CSV table of C-alpha atoms in Angstrom, one decimal:
chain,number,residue,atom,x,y,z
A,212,UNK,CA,107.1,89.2,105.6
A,213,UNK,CA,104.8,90.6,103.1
A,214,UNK,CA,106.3,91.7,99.9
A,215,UNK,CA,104.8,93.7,97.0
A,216,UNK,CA,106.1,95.4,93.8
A,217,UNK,CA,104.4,97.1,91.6
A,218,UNK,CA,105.8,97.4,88.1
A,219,UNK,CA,105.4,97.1,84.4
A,220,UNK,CA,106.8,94.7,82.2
A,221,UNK,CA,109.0,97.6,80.1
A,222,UNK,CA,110.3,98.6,83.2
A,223,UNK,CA,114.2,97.7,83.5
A,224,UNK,CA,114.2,98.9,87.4
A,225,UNK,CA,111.7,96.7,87.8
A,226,UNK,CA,113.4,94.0,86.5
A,227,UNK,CA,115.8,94.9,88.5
A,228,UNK,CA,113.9,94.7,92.0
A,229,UNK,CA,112.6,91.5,91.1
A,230,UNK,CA,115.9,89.8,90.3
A,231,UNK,CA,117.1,91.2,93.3
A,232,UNK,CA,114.6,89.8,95.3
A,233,UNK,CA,115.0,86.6,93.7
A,234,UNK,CA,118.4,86.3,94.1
A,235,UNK,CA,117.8,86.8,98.2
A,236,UNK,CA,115.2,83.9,98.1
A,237,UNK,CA,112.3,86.8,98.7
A,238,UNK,CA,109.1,85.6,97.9
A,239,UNK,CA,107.1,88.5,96.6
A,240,UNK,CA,103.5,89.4,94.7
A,241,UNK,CA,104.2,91.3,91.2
A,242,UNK,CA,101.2,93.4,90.6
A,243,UNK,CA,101.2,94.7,86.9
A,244,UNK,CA,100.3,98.0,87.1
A,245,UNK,CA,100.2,98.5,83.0
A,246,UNK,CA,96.9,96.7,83.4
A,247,UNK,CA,95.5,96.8,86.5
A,248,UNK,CA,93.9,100.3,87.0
A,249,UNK,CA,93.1,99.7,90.8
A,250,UNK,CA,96.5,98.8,92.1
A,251,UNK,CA,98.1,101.9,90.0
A,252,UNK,CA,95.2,103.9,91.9
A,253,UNK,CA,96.5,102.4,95.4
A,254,UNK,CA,99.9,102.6,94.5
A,255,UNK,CA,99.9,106.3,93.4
A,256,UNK,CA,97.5,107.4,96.5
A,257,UNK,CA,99.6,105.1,98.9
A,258,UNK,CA,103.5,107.2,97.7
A,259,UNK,CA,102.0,110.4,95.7
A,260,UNK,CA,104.3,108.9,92.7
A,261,UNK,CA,103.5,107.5,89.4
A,262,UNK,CA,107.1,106.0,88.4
A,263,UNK,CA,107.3,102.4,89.2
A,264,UNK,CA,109.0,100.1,90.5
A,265,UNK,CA,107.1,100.7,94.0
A,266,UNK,CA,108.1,97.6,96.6
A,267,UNK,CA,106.1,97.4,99.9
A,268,UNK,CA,107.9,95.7,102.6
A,269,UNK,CA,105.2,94.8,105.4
A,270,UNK,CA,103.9,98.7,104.7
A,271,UNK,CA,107.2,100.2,104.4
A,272,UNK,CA,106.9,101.4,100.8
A,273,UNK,CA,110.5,101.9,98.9
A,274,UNK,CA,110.0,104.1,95.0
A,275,UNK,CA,112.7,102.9,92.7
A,276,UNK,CA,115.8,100.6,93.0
A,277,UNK,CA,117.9,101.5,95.7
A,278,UNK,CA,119.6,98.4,96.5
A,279,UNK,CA,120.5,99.7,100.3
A,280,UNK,CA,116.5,100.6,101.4
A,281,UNK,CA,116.0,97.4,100.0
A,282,UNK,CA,118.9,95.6,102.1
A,283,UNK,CA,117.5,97.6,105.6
A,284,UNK,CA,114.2,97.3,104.8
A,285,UNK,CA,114.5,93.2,104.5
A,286,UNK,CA,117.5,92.9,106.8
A,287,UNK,CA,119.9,91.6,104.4
């Protein structure tokens, strides 16, 4: 399973996500998107938003922390 988030370090959802993920022994990339322009580019043309966190589960992208998506998404 190939797992992304995109967030920025002030971000307490994204802290959030990540902890989550953590917590479910999900190994995951964390792309900063506060300094890389290219993956805020991808990530805003990939979900038309510009809040993060973004997590992409294997393509499946999920905006924000909803703790179910997440859940169905991995199969928690």
């Amino acid at each position: 399973m190939n797992v992304t988030v995109y967030s920025t370090p002030t971000c307490p959802y994204c802290k959030l996500v990540k902890k989550f993920l953590a917590k479910h022994g999900i190994a995951f990339t964390d792309i900063d998107v506060s300094v890389n322009a290219k993956a805020a580019e991808a990530m805003i043309k990939k979900t038309g938003q510009l809040g993060v966190p973004v997590v992409d589960i294997d393509g499946k992208t999920i905006v924000g922390f909803d703790e179910e998506k997440l859940k169905k998404a991995l199969g928690i």
